[in-house]
Amino acid sequence: MVIKIVFLACRQDYCYPLTCEDIYYSGYQNSGVYQIYPAETYTPVNVYCDMKTDGGKWTVFQKRMDGSVNFYRDWNAYKLGFGQADGEYWLGLENIYLLTLKKNLELRIDLEDFEGKKVYAKYKNFTLSPQSINGEQEGYRLFIHGFVDGGAGSALTYQNGTKFTTYDRDQDEHGGLNCAKTYSGAFWYNGCHHANPNGLYLSGQHSSFANGVNWYTWKGFYYSLKVVEMKIRPV
């Protein structure tokens, strides 16, 4: 029998929660905005905790729901995070990277179209630049494994192993263009994408090619989704 010992990030007599799972097991089991400490310092980060979906304990790091926040932003914004945790937001690549260093995580992406249909995709293992001592220098490289289909299809698999690209930092696998500029987003791009959750909020069908909140394996390149939530939890 293998027993895993879980240590929280502790300072003196107080232990800071690293993820929403820590909050859940502390007795707070309602979904909402909470504070976590990815860097194990006295500086908290606000996140939305999904305590209900598929057993709960999910730390949401990306949310699109109404188009109220501009997601076409530069590298620094994506590194540090932006938006509000009770609405649309991005937690920040550095915070996500720090969480992947401390715990083995699974990834779930919940999607909803403008007709009210909901699907999801799940990956049993999610990490960023696991062998690097500096995630930013390594491009916060994405690794996902163990796909579970909840009706969405595995659009993100095409981008497995890629670095994160913004319009001012081109790290994609396409030699001839900047995928973030071309498709009005910022994400882990290959050459270029099957998933563009940080693209333009175009509210359903659109005539432009692949620059919306697109998930190719469900709705193709000409449909921009209503809701996308990317969330992680320890396994």
GROMACS .gro file of C-alpha atoms in nm:
model
  235
    1MET     CA    1   0.000   0.000   0.000
    2VAL     CA    2   0.128   0.343  -0.101
    3ILE     CA    3   0.045   0.633   0.130
    4LYS     CA    4   0.094   0.984  -0.006
    5ILE     CA    5   0.173   1.252   0.249
    6VAL     CA    6   0.036   1.592   0.145
    7PHE     CA    7   0.217   1.898   0.276
    8LEU     CA    8   0.064   2.245   0.253
    9ALA     CA    9   0.275   2.556   0.208
   10CYS     CA   10   0.334   2.647   0.572
   11ARG     CA   11   0.478   2.955   0.739
   12GLN     CA   12   0.506   2.944   1.117
   13ASP     CA   13   0.172   2.814   1.248
   14TYR     CA   14  -0.033   2.894   0.939
   15CYS     CA   15  -0.066   2.679   0.630
   16TYR     CA   16  -0.160   2.850   0.307
   17PRO     CA   17  -0.383   2.671   0.053
   18LEU     CA   18  -0.207   2.601  -0.275
   19THR     CA   19  -0.515   2.494  -0.470
   20CYS     CA   20  -0.891   2.480  -0.438
   21GLU     CA   21  -0.856   2.121  -0.323
   22ASP     CA   22  -0.690   2.245  -0.001
   23ILE     CA   23  -0.978   2.487   0.047
   24TYR     CA   24  -1.234   2.214  -0.017
   25TYR     CA   25  -1.085   1.984   0.245
   26SER     CA   26  -1.072   2.273   0.492
   27GLY     CA   27  -1.452   2.268   0.488
   28TYR     CA   28  -1.531   2.531   0.226
   29GLN     CA   29  -1.726   2.338  -0.036
   30ASN     CA   30  -1.925   2.610  -0.210
   31SER     CA   31  -1.807   2.734  -0.549
   32GLY     CA   32  -1.681   3.092  -0.550
   33VAL     CA   33  -1.377   3.317  -0.530
   34TYR     CA   34  -1.104   3.217  -0.285
   35GLN     CA   35  -0.738   3.301  -0.229
   36ILE     CA   36  -0.454   3.059  -0.296
   37TYR     CA   37  -0.076   3.093  -0.264
   38PRO     CA   38   0.103   2.939  -0.565
   39ALA     CA   39   0.436   3.099  -0.476
   40GLU     CA   40   0.415   2.998  -0.107
   41THR     CA   41   0.452   3.359   0.002
   42TYR     CA   42   0.235   3.605   0.190
   43THR     CA   43   0.091   3.732  -0.140
   44PRO     CA   44  -0.242   3.566  -0.224
   45VAL     CA   45  -0.392   3.516  -0.570
   46ASN     CA   46  -0.766   3.526  -0.626
   47VAL     CA   47  -0.915   3.232  -0.815
   48TYR     CA   48  -1.255   3.087  -0.885
   49CYS     CA   49  -1.300   2.746  -0.723
   50ASP     CA   50  -1.544   2.508  -0.890
   51MET     CA   51  -1.651   2.287  -0.603
   52LYS     CA   52  -1.935   2.105  -0.782
   53THR     CA   53  -1.836   1.984  -1.131
   54ASP     CA   54  -1.724   1.621  -1.147
   55GLY     CA   55  -1.652   1.601  -0.775
   56GLY     CA   56  -1.535   1.961  -0.739
   57LYS     CA   57  -1.201   2.087  -0.606
   58TRP     CA   58  -1.115   2.255  -0.941
   59THR     CA   59  -0.890   2.562  -0.956
   60VAL     CA   60  -1.010   2.761  -1.258
   61PHE     CA   61  -0.723   2.932  -1.444
   62GLN     CA   62  -0.912   3.055  -1.750
   63LYS     CA   63  -1.271   3.164  -1.797
   64ARG     CA   64  -1.463   3.310  -2.092
   65MET     CA   65  -1.833   3.373  -2.044
   66ASP     CA   66  -1.954   3.705  -2.186
   67GLY     CA   67  -1.680   3.881  -2.383
   68SER     CA   68  -1.635   4.152  -2.119
   69VAL     CA   69  -1.255   4.112  -2.094
   70ASN     CA   70  -1.005   4.163  -2.376
   71PHE     CA   71  -0.792   3.849  -2.413
   72TYR     CA   72  -0.575   3.981  -2.698
   73ARG     CA   73  -0.291   4.085  -2.468
   74ASP     CA   74   0.086   4.086  -2.449
   75TRP     CA   75   0.330   3.844  -2.289
   76ASN     CA   76   0.354   4.027  -1.958
   77ALA     CA   77  -0.024   4.019  -1.911
   78TYR     CA   78  -0.037   3.645  -1.979
   79LYS     CA   79   0.257   3.582  -1.751
   80LEU     CA   80   0.109   3.771  -1.455
   81GLY     CA   81  -0.266   3.729  -1.514
   82PHE     CA   82  -0.558   3.963  -1.576
   83GLY     CA   83  -0.934   4.001  -1.528
   84GLN     CA   84  -1.148   3.933  -1.221
   85ALA     CA   85  -1.193   3.590  -1.064
   86ASP     CA   86  -1.571   3.635  -1.038
   87GLY     CA   87  -1.591   3.695  -1.414
   88GLU     CA   88  -1.363   3.647  -1.712
   89TYR     CA   89  -0.996   3.605  -1.625
   90TRP     CA   90  -0.659   3.442  -1.682
   91LEU     CA   91  -0.470   3.331  -1.372
   92GLY     CA   92  -0.122   3.388  -1.514
   93LEU     CA   93   0.135   3.151  -1.664
   94GLU     CA   94   0.376   3.187  -1.374
   95ASN     CA   95   0.107   3.097  -1.121
   96ILE     CA   96  -0.006   2.799  -1.329
   97TYR     CA   97   0.355   2.685  -1.371
   98LEU     CA   98   0.420   2.703  -0.996
   99LEU     CA   99   0.112   2.493  -0.925
  100THR     CA  100   0.226   2.224  -1.171
  101LEU     CA  101   0.563   2.206  -0.995
  102LYS     CA  102   0.405   2.134  -0.659
  103LYS     CA  103   0.132   1.882  -0.740
  104ASN     CA  104   0.039   1.629  -1.006
  105LEU     CA  105  -0.257   1.786  -1.184
  106GLU     CA  106  -0.535   1.690  -1.421
  107LEU     CA  107  -0.693   1.936  -1.664
  108ARG     CA  108  -1.059   1.980  -1.754
  109ILE     CA  109  -1.196   2.215  -2.019
  110ASP     CA  110  -1.570   2.286  -1.999
  111LEU     CA  111  -1.732   2.427  -2.314
  112GLU     CA  112  -2.078   2.568  -2.388
  113ASP     CA  113  -2.225   2.696  -2.712
  114PHE     CA  114  -2.489   2.967  -2.761
  115GLU     CA  115  -2.760   2.703  -2.794
  116GLY     CA  116  -2.700   2.585  -2.438
  117LYS     CA  117  -2.521   2.259  -2.516
  118LYS     CA  118  -2.235   2.168  -2.281
  119VAL     CA  119  -1.942   1.933  -2.338
  120TYR     CA  120  -1.597   1.883  -2.190
  121ALA     CA  121  -1.251   1.745  -2.250
  122LYS     CA  122  -1.031   1.609  -1.973
  123TYR     CA  123  -0.661   1.522  -1.960
  124LYS     CA  124  -0.540   1.309  -1.672
  125ASN     CA  125  -0.200   1.475  -1.664
  126PHE     CA  126  -0.124   1.844  -1.715
  127THR     CA  127   0.208   2.020  -1.660
  128LEU     CA  128   0.417   2.312  -1.785
  129SER     CA  129   0.792   2.284  -1.849
  130PRO     CA  130   0.837   2.009  -1.587
  131GLN     CA  131   1.214   1.974  -1.634
  132SER     CA  132   1.291   2.345  -1.633
  133ILE     CA  133   1.409   2.555  -1.339
  134ASN     CA  134   1.266   2.864  -1.508
  135GLY     CA  135   0.927   2.818  -1.674
  136GLU     CA  136   0.934   3.149  -1.859
  137GLN     CA  137   1.273   3.085  -2.019
  138GLU     CA  138   1.143   2.748  -2.140
  139GLY     CA  139   0.828   2.910  -2.279
  140TYR     CA  140   0.589   2.749  -2.029
  141ARG     CA  141   0.580   2.445  -2.255
  142LEU     CA  142   0.254   2.248  -2.237
  143PHE     CA  143   0.234   1.874  -2.175
  144ILE     CA  144  -0.097   1.686  -2.156
  145HIS     CA  145  -0.169   1.313  -2.148
  146GLY     CA  146  -0.458   1.075  -2.081
  147PHE     CA  147  -0.748   1.222  -2.279
  148VAL     CA  148  -1.104   1.157  -2.161
  149ASP     CA  149  -1.377   1.263  -2.402
  150GLY     CA  150  -1.683   1.440  -2.266
  151GLY     CA  151  -1.817   1.517  -2.611
  152ALA     CA  152  -1.575   1.796  -2.700
  153GLY     CA  153  -1.309   1.592  -2.875
  154SER     CA  154  -0.937   1.630  -2.817
  155ALA     CA  155  -0.862   1.959  -2.994
  156LEU     CA  156  -0.581   2.041  -2.753
  157THR     CA  157  -0.380   1.730  -2.837
  158TYR     CA  158  -0.253   1.898  -3.155
  159GLN     CA  159  -0.086   2.161  -2.938
  160ASN     CA  160   0.075   1.920  -2.691
  161GLY     CA  161   0.446   1.993  -2.638
  162THR     CA  162   0.430   2.355  -2.756
  163LYS     CA  163   0.541   2.682  -2.600
  164PHE     CA  164   0.307   2.970  -2.521
  165THR     CA  165   0.282   3.247  -2.783
  166THR     CA  166   0.152   3.604  -2.764
  167TYR     CA  167   0.154   3.871  -3.032
  168ASP     CA  168   0.478   4.015  -2.891
  169ARG     CA  169   0.653   3.682  -2.820
  170ASP     CA  170   0.642   3.431  -3.106
  171GLN     CA  171   0.725   3.082  -2.977
  172ASP     CA  172   0.491   2.872  -3.190
  173GLU     CA  173   0.586   2.590  -3.425
  174HIS     CA  174   0.486   2.779  -3.741
  175GLY     CA  175   0.794   2.909  -3.918
  176GLY     CA  176   0.619   3.166  -4.137
  177LEU     CA  177   0.390   3.362  -3.907
  178ASN     CA  178   0.297   3.449  -3.550
  179CYS     CA  179  -0.009   3.238  -3.467
  180ALA     CA  180  -0.124   3.476  -3.192
  181LYS     CA  181  -0.128   3.770  -3.436
  182THR     CA  182  -0.289   3.569  -3.714
  183TYR     CA  183  -0.567   3.422  -3.499
  184SER     CA  184  -0.617   3.712  -3.255
  185GLY     CA  185  -0.535   3.521  -2.940
  186ALA     CA  186  -0.259   3.393  -2.714
  187PHE     CA  187  -0.208   3.026  -2.638
  188TRP     CA  188   0.006   2.716  -2.678
  189TYR     CA  189   0.020   2.716  -3.058
  190ASN     CA  190   0.161   2.453  -3.288
  191GLY     CA  191   0.134   2.549  -3.652
  192CYS     CA  192  -0.117   2.694  -3.557
  193HIS     CA  193  -0.417   2.553  -3.362
  194HIS     CA  194  -0.716   2.328  -3.320
  195ALA     CA  195  -0.804   2.508  -2.994
  196ASN     CA  196  -0.810   2.886  -2.951
  197PRO     CA  197  -0.990   2.953  -2.620
  198ASN     CA  198  -0.829   3.296  -2.582
  199GLY     CA  199  -0.937   3.415  -2.926
  200LEU     CA  200  -1.187   3.689  -3.007
  201TYR     CA  201  -1.530   3.660  -2.847
  202LEU     CA  202  -1.737   3.646  -3.167
  203SER     CA  203  -2.064   3.509  -3.025
  204GLY     CA  204  -2.134   3.199  -3.229
  205GLN     CA  205  -2.104   3.161  -3.606
  206HIS     CA  206  -1.847   3.391  -3.770
  207SER     CA  207  -1.715   3.429  -4.123
  208SER     CA  208  -1.351   3.489  -4.030
  209PHE     CA  209  -1.125   3.184  -4.012
  210ALA     CA  210  -1.020   3.038  -3.674
  211ASN     CA  211  -0.983   3.365  -3.481
  212GLY     CA  212  -1.274   3.317  -3.240
  213VAL     CA  213  -1.306   3.118  -2.918
  214ASN     CA  214  -1.274   2.802  -3.128
  215TRP     CA  215  -1.260   2.431  -3.042
  216TYR     CA  216  -1.216   2.260  -3.377
  217THR     CA  217  -1.311   1.904  -3.281
  218TRP     CA  218  -1.653   2.017  -3.157
  219LYS     CA  219  -1.761   2.326  -3.350
  220GLY     CA  220  -1.494   2.377  -3.614
  221PHE     CA  221  -1.309   2.697  -3.706
  222TYR     CA  222  -1.613   2.918  -3.774
  223TYR     CA  223  -1.795   2.900  -3.439
  224SER     CA  224  -1.692   3.105  -3.135
  225LEU     CA  225  -1.807   2.950  -2.808
  226LYS     CA  226  -2.009   3.116  -2.534
  227VAL     CA  227  -1.830   2.963  -2.234
  228VAL     CA  228  -1.486   2.813  -2.187
  229GLU     CA  229  -1.345   2.722  -1.847
  230MET     CA  230  -1.001   2.564  -1.808
  231LYS     CA  231  -0.946   2.417  -1.463
  232ILE     CA  232  -0.700   2.195  -1.278
  233ARG     CA  233  -0.698   1.980  -0.966
  234PRO     CA  234  -0.453   1.741  -0.797
  235VAL     CA  235  -0.467   1.369  -0.874
   0.00000   0.00000   0.00000
